[in-house]
Coordinates of C-alpha atoms in Angstrom, one line a residue:
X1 CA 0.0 0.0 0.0
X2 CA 1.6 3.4 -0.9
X3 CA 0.2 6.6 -0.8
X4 CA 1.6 9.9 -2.0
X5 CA 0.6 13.3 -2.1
X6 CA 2.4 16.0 -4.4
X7 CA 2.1 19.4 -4.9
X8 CA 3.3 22.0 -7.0
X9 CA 2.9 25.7 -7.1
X10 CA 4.0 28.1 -9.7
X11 CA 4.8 31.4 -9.8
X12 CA 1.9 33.9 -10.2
X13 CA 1.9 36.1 -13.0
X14 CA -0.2 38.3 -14.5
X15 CA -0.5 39.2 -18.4
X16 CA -3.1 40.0 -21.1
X17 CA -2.2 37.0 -23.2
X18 CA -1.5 34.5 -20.5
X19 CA -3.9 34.5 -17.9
X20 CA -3.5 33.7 -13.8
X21 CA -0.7 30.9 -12.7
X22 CA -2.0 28.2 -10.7
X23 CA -1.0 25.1 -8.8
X24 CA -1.5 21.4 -9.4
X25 CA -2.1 18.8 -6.7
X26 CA -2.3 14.9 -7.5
X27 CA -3.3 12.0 -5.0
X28 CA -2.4 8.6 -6.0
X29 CA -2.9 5.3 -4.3
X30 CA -2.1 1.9 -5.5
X31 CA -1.8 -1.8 -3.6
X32 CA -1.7 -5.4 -5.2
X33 CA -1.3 -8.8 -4.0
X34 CA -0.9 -12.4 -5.5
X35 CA -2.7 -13.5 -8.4
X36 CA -5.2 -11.2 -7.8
X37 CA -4.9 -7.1 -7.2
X38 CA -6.4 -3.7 -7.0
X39 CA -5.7 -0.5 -7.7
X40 CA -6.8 3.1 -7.0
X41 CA -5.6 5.8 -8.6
X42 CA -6.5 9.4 -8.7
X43 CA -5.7 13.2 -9.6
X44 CA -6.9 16.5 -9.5
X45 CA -5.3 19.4 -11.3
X46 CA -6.1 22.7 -10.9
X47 CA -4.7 25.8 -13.3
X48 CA -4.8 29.0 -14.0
X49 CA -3.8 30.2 -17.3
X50 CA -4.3 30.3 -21.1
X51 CA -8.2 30.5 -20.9
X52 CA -9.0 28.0 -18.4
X53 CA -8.1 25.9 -15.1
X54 CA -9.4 21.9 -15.0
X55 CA -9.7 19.6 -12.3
X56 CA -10.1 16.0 -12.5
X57 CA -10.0 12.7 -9.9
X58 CA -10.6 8.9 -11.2
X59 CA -10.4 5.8 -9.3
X60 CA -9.9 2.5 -11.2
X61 CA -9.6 -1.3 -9.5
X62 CA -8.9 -4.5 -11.4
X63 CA -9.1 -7.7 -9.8
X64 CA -7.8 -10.9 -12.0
X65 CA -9.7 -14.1 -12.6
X66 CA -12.1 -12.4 -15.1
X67 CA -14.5 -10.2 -12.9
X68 CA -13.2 -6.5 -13.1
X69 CA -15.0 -3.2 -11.1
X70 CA -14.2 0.4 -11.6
X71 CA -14.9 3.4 -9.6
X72 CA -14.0 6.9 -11.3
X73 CA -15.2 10.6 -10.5
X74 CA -13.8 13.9 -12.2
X75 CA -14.6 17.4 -11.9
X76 CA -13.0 20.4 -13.7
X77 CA -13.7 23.5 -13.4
X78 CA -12.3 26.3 -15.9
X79 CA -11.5 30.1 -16.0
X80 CA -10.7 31.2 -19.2
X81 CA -9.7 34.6 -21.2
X82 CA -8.4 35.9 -18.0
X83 CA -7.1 38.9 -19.1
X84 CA -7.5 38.7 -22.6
X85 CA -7.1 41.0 -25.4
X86 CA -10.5 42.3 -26.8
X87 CA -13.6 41.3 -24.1
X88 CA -11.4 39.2 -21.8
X89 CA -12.5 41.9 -18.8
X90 CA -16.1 40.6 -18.3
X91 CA -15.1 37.9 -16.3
X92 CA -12.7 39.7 -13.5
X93 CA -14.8 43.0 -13.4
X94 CA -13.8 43.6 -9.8
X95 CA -10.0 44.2 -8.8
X96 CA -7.6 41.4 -8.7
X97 CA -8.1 40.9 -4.6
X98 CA -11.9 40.2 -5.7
X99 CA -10.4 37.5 -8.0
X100 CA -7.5 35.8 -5.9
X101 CA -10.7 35.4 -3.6
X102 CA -12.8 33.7 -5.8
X103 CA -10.0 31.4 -7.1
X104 CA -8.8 30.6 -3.3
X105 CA -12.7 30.3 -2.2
X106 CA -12.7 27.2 -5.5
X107 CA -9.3 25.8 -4.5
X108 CA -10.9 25.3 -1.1
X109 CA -13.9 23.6 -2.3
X110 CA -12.1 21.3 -4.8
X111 CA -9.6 20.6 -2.1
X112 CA -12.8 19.5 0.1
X113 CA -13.7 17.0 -2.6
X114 CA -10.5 15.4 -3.2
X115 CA -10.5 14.6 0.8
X116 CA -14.1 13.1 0.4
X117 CA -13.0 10.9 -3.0
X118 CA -9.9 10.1 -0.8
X119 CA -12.1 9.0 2.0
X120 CA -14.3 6.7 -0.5
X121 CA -11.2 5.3 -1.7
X122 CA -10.2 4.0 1.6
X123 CA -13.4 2.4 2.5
X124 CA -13.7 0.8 -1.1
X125 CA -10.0 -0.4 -0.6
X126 CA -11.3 -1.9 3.0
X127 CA -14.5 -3.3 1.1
X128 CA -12.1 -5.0 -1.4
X129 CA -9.4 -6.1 0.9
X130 CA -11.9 -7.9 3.2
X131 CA -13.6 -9.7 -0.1
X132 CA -10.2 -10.6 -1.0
X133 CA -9.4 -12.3 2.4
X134 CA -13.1 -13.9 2.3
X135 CA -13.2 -15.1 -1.3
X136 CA -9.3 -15.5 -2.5
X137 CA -7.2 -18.2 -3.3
X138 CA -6.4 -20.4 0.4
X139 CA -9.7 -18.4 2.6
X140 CA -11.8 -21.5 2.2
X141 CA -14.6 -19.3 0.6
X142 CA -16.6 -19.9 -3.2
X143 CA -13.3 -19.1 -5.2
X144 CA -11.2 -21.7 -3.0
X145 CA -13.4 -24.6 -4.8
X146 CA -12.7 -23.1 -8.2
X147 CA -9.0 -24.4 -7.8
X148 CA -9.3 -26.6 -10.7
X149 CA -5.2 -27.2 -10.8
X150 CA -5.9 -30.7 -8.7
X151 CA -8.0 -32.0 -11.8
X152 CA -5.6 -31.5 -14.8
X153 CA -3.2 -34.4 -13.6
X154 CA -6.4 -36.5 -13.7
X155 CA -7.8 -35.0 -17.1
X156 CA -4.2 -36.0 -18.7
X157 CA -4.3 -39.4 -17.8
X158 CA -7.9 -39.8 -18.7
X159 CA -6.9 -38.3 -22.0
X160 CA -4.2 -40.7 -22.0
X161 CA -6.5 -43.7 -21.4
X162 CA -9.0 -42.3 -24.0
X163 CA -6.1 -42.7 -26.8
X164 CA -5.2 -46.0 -25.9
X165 CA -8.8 -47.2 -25.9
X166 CA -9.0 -45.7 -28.9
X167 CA -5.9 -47.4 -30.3
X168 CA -6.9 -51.1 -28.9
X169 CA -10.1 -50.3 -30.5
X170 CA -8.7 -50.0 -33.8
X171 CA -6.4 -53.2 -33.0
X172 CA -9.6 -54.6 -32.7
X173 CA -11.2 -53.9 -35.4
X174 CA -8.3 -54.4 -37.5
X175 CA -8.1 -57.8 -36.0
X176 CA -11.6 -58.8 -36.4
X177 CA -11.6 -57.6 -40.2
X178 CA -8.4 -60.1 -40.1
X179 CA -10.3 -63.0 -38.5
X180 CA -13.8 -62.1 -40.6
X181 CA -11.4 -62.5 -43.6
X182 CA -9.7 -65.3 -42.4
X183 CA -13.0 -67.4 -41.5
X184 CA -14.5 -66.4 -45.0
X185 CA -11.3 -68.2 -46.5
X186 CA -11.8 -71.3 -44.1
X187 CA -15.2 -71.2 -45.1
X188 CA -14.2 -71.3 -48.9
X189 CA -11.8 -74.2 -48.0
X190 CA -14.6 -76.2 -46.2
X191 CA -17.3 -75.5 -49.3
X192 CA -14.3 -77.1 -51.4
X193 CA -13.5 -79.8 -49.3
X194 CA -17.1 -80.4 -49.0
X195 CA -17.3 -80.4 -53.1
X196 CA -14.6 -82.9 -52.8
X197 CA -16.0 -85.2 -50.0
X198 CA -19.0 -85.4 -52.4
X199 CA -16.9 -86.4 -55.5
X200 CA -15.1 -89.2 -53.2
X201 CA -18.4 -90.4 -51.7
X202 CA -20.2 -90.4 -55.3
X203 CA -17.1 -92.5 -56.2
X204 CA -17.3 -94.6 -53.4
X205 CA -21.0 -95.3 -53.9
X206 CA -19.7 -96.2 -57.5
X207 CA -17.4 -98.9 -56.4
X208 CA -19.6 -100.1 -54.0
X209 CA -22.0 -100.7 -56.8
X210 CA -19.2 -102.3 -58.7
X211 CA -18.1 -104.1 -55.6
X212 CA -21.9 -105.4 -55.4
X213 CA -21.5 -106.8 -58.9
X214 CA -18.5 -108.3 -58.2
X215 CA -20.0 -110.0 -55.3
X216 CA -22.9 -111.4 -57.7
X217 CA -20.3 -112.5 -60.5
X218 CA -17.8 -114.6 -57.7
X219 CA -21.2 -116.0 -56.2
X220 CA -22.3 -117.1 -59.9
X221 CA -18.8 -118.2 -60.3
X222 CA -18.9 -120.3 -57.1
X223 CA -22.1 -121.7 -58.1
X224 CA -20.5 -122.7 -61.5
X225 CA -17.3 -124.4 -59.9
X226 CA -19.4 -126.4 -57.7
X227 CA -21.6 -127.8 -59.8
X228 CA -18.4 -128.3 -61.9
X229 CA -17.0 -130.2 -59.1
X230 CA -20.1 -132.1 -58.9
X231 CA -20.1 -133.2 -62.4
X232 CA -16.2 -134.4 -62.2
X233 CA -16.6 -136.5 -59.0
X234 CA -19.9 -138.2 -60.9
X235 CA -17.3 -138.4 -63.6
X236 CA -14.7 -140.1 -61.7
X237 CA -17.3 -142.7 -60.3
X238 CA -18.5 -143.6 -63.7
X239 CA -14.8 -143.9 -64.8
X240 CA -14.2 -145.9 -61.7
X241 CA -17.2 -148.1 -62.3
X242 CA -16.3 -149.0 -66.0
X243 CA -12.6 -149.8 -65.1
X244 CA -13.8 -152.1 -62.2
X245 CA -16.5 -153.5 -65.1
X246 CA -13.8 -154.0 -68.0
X247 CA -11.3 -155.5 -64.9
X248 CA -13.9 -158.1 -64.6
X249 CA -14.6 -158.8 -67.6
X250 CA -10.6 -159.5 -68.2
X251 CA -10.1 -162.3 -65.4
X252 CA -8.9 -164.9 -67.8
X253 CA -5.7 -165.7 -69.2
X254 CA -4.5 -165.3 -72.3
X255 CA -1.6 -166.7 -74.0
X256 CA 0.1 -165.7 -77.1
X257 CA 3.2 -166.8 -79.0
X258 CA 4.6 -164.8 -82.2
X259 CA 7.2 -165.9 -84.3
X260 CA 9.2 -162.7 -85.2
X261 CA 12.8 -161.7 -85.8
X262 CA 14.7 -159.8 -82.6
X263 CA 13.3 -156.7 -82.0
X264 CA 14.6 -153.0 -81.6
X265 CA 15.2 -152.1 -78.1
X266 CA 13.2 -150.1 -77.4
X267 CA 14.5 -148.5 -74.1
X268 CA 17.5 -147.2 -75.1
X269 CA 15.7 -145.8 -78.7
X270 CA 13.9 -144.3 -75.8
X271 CA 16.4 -142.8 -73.8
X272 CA 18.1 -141.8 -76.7
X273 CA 14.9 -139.8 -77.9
X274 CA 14.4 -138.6 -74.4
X275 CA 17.7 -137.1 -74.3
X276 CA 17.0 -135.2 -77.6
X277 CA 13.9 -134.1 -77.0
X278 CA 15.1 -133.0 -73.1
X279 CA 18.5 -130.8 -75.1
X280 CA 15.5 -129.5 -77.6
X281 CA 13.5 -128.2 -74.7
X282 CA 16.6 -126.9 -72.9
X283 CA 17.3 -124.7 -75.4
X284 CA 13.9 -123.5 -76.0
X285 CA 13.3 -123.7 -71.9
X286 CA 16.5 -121.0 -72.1
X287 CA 15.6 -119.3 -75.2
X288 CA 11.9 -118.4 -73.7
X289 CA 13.5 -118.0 -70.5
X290 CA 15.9 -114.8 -71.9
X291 CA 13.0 -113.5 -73.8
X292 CA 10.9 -113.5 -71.1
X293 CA 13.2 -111.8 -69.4
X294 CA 14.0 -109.2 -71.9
X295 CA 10.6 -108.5 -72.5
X296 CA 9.7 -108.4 -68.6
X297 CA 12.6 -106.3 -68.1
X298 CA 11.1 -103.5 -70.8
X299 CA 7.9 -103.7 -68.9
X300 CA 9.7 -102.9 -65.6
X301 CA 11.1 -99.9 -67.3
X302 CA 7.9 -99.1 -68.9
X303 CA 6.2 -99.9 -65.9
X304 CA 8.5 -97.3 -64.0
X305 CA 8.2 -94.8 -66.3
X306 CA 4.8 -95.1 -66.6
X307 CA 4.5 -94.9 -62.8
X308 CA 6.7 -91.8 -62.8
X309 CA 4.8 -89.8 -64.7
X310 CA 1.9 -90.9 -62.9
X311 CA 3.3 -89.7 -60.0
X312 CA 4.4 -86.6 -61.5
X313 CA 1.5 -86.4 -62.8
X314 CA -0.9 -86.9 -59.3
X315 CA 1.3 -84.6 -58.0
X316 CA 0.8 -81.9 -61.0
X317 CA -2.8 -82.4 -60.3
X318 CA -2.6 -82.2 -56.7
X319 CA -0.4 -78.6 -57.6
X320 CA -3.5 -77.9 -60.1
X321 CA -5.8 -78.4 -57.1
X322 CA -4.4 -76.1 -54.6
X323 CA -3.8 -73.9 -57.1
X324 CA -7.3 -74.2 -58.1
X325 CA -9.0 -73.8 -54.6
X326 CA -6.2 -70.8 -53.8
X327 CA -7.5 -69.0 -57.4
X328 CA -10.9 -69.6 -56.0
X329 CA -10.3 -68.7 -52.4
X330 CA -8.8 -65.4 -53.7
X331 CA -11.6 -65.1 -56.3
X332 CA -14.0 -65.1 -53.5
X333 CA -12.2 -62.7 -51.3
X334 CA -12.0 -60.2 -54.6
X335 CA -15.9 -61.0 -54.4
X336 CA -16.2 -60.1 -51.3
X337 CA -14.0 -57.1 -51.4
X338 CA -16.0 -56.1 -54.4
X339 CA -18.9 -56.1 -52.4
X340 CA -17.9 -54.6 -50.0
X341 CA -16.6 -52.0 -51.8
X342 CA -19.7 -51.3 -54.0
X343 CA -21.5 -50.8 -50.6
X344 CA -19.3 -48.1 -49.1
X345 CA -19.7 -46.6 -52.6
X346 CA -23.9 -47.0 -52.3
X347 CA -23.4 -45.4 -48.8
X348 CA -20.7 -42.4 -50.2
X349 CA -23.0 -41.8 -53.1
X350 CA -25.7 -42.1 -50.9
X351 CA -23.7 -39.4 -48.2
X352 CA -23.2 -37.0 -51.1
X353 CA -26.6 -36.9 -52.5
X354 CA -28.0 -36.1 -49.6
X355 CA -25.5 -33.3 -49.5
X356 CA -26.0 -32.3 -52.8
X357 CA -29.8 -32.3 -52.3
X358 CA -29.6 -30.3 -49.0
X359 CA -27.0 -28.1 -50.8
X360 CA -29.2 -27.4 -53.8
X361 CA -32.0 -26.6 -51.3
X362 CA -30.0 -23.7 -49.8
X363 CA -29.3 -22.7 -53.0
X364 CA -32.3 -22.7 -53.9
X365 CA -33.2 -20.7 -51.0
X366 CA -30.5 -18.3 -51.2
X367 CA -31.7 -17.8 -55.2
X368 CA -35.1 -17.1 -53.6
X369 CA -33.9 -14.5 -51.1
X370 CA -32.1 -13.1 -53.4
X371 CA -34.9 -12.5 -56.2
X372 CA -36.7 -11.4 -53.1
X373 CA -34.2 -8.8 -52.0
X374 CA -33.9 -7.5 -55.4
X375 CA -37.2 -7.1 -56.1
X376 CA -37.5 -5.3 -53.2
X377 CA -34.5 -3.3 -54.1
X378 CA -36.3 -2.7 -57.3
X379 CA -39.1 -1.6 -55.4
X380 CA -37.4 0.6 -53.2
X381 CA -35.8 2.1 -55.6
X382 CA -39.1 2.8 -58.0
X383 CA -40.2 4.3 -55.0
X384 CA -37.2 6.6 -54.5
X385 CA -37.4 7.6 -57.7
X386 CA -41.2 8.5 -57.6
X387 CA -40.0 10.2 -54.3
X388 CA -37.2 12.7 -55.6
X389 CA -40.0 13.1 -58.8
X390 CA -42.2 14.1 -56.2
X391 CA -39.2 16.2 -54.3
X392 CA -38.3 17.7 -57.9
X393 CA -41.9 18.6 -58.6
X394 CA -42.6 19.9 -55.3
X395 CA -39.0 22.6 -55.0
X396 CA -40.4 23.7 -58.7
X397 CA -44.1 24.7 -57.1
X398 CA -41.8 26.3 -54.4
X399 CA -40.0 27.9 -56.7
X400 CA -42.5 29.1 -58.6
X401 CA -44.7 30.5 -55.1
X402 CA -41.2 32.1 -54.6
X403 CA -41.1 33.4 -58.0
X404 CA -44.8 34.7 -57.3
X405 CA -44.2 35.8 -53.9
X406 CA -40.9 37.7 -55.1
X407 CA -43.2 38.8 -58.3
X408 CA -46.0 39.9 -56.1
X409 CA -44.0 41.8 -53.6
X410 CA -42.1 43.9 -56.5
X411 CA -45.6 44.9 -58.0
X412 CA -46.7 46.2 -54.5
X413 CA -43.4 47.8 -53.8
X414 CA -43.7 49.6 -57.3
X415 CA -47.2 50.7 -56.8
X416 CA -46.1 52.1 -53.2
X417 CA -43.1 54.4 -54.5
X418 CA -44.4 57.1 -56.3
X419 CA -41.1 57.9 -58.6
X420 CA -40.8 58.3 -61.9
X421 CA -37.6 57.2 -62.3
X422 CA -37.4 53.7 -64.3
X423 CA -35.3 51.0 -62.8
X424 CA -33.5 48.4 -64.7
X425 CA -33.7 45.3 -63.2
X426 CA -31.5 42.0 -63.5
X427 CA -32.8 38.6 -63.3
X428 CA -30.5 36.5 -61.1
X429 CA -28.8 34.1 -63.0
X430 CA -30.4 30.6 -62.8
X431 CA -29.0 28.7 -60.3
X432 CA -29.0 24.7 -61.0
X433 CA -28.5 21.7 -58.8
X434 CA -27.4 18.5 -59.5
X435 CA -28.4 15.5 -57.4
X436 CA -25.9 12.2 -58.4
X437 CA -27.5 8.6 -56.8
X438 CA -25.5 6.0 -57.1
X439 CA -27.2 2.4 -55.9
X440 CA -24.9 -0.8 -55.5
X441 CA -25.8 -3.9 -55.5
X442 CA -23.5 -6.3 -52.9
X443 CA -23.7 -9.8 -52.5
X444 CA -20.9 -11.8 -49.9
X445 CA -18.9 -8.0 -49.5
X446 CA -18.4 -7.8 -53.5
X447 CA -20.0 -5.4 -55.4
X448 CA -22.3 -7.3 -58.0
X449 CA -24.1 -4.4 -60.2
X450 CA -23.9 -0.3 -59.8
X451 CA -26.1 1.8 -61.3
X452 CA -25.6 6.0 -61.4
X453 CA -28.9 8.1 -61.6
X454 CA -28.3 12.1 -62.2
X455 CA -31.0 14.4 -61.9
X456 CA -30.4 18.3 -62.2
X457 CA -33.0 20.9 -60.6
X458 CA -33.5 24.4 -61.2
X459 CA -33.0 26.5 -58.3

């Protein structure tokens, strides 16, 4: 709190030009604390001189945190032309005593108000000083719960906790667009497996049905080789009944005696044929033997390559496959990509025509407010043109009542003056006026049509 009271007082002077010197005298106070402060301030001046004397006092406080109050009070009070060239003696008529008088008598009485605006200064100092200490920062009053510092920790980690939701949410998404997509290709696999399960069971239900006819043929074929078996053992017992017959039949003996020369022995003729016949088949036994072997071999090649490329080629087709359910796998994705993507495009298109539709209904509105406002531009401006016709037609009856009037007031003068001396007498030269309009049209601050309308009047 500091308060200060200065005073000045110059050196009087008197002087037709210059008036009376005076004093000043300025009372300042001024105090401030914390975050939150108040100030007073005031001043009075009081002089004498070049055509006048002011005096003034203001009081001013500001307190922070966004409410403000002001106090403030002036007066002046001013002598002027104090002993001034020309009239400057009306106001000091008496003698300078009178005057000094006067002036002290108003220095006294402005002195008594700066001690009362000094006294109201105190007291609203007091007044603010005790609100201060009720309602300010640590006082326990409303402002003390206003204190908001405590929450901006929690604010920044609730923030903080906000961004990661948000970034987990988006994980999430991301990874349920990944398992969606993911379970729409197992699903693609699963509709080809199924498409395949059906071809094996369709061929399974095939070779069952060959497996049934199979069955039939071996049973017919069993059937056959019994009764086959049947027939050969009634066979056998006829053939064993007709040897035991003919056996009976040849119980006697018979003797024979041939005369004939030495026969060929026969064993040896045998042998000897035997062995022939045993080097004949040897040969062909080994001949039959390598072909059969060279032809065997050449299937075992033929049989290997053949199975090669079988395998090559089951394993070509099994490449084929994949390939095949990958090509449709990804054709179904590209399906289901495409459909999504035509639907956000529905949606967008969707989005934009209802834009575009709300868009051309403000502009349709603005169009209509704007015919509106220039018709009625239109319209006001028919109407200020009938109005300065009107204007124009009504100064030209005035001017012609003046014209009469003047007219009028000449023939009475002349009939009053009995002179007969003749007076030439000038018109006044015919005075014009020009009247310029200029209307503007604006639309969005630019200047969208001007028009310039000039009418001329005779004065």
């Amino acid at each position: 709190m500091a308060l200060s009271i200065r005073a000045s007082t110059g050196p009087r002077q008197f002087s037709t030009r210059s008036g009376l010197g005076g004093g000043s005298v300025r009372l300042s106070s001024s105090s401030s604390a914390g975050s939150m402060g108040g100030g007073f301030g005031g001043g009075s001046l009081l002089s004498f001189g070049g055509g006048g004397a002011s005096s003034g006092i203001g009081l001013g406080s500001t307190f922070g945190g966004g409410s403000s109050s002001g106090f403030g009070g002036g007066s002046t009070a001013g002598f002027g032309g104090l002993f001034g060239a020309g009239g400057e003696g009306n106001l000091l008529s008496g003698t300078e005593k009178e005057t000094m008088q006067n002036l002290n008598d108003r220095l006294a009485a402005y002195l008594d108000k700066v001690h009362s605006l000094e006294e109201a200064n105190t007291e609203l100092e007091r007044k603010i000083r005790e609100w201060y200490e009720k309602n300010g920062p640590g006082a326990g009053g409303p402002a003390a719960g206003r204190d908001y510092s405590k929450y901006y920790p929690i604010i920044e980690e609730l923030k903080n906790k906000i961004i990661s939701a948000t970034i987990d949410n988006a994980r999430i998404v991301l990874q349920i667009d990944n398992a969606r997509l993911a379970a729409e290709d197992f699903r693609l696999k699963f509709e080809n497996e199924a498409v395949l399960r059906q071809g094996v069971e369709a061929d399974i239900n095939g070779l069952r049905r060959v497996l049934d006819e199979l069955t039939l043929t071996r049973a017919d074929l069993e059937m056959q080789i019994e009764s086959l078996n049947e027939e050969l053992a009634y066979l056998k017992k006829n053939h064993e009944e007709e040897l035991q017959g003919f056996q009976s039949n040849a119980t006697g003996q018979v003797s024979v005696e041939m005369d004939a020369a030495p026969g060929i022995d026969l064993t040896k003729l045998l042998n000897e044929m035997r062995a022939q016949y045993e080097v004949v088949a040897e040969q062909h036994r080994k001949e039959a033997e390598a072909w059969f072997n060279e032809k065997s071999g050449e299937l075992k090649r033929e049989i290997s390559s053949n199975t090669e490329q079988l395998q090559s080629g089951k394993s070509e087709i099994t490449d084929l496959r994949r390939t095949l359910q990958s090509l449709e796998i990804e054709l179904q994705s590209q399906f289901a990509m495409k459909k999504s993507l035509e639907d956000t495009l529905a949606e967008t298109e969707a989005g934009y025509c209802g834009q575009l539709s709300q868009m051309q209904l403000q502009i349709g509105n603005l169009e209509t407010q704007l015919f509106q406002v220039r018709a009625d531009m239109e319209r006001q401006n028919a109407e200020y043109q009938q109005l300065l016709d009107i204007k124009a037609r009504l100064e030209m009856e005035i001017e012609t009542y003046r014209r009469l009037l003047d007219g009028e007031i000449g023939s009475f003068e002349s009939a009053s003056v009995a002179s007969t001396k003749s007076v030439d007498s000038t018109p006044d030269p015919t005075k014009t006026r020009k009247i310029k309009t200029i209307v503007e049209e604006v639309v969005d601050g630019k200047v969208v049509s001007s028009q310039v309308r000039e009418v001329e009047e005779k004065l």
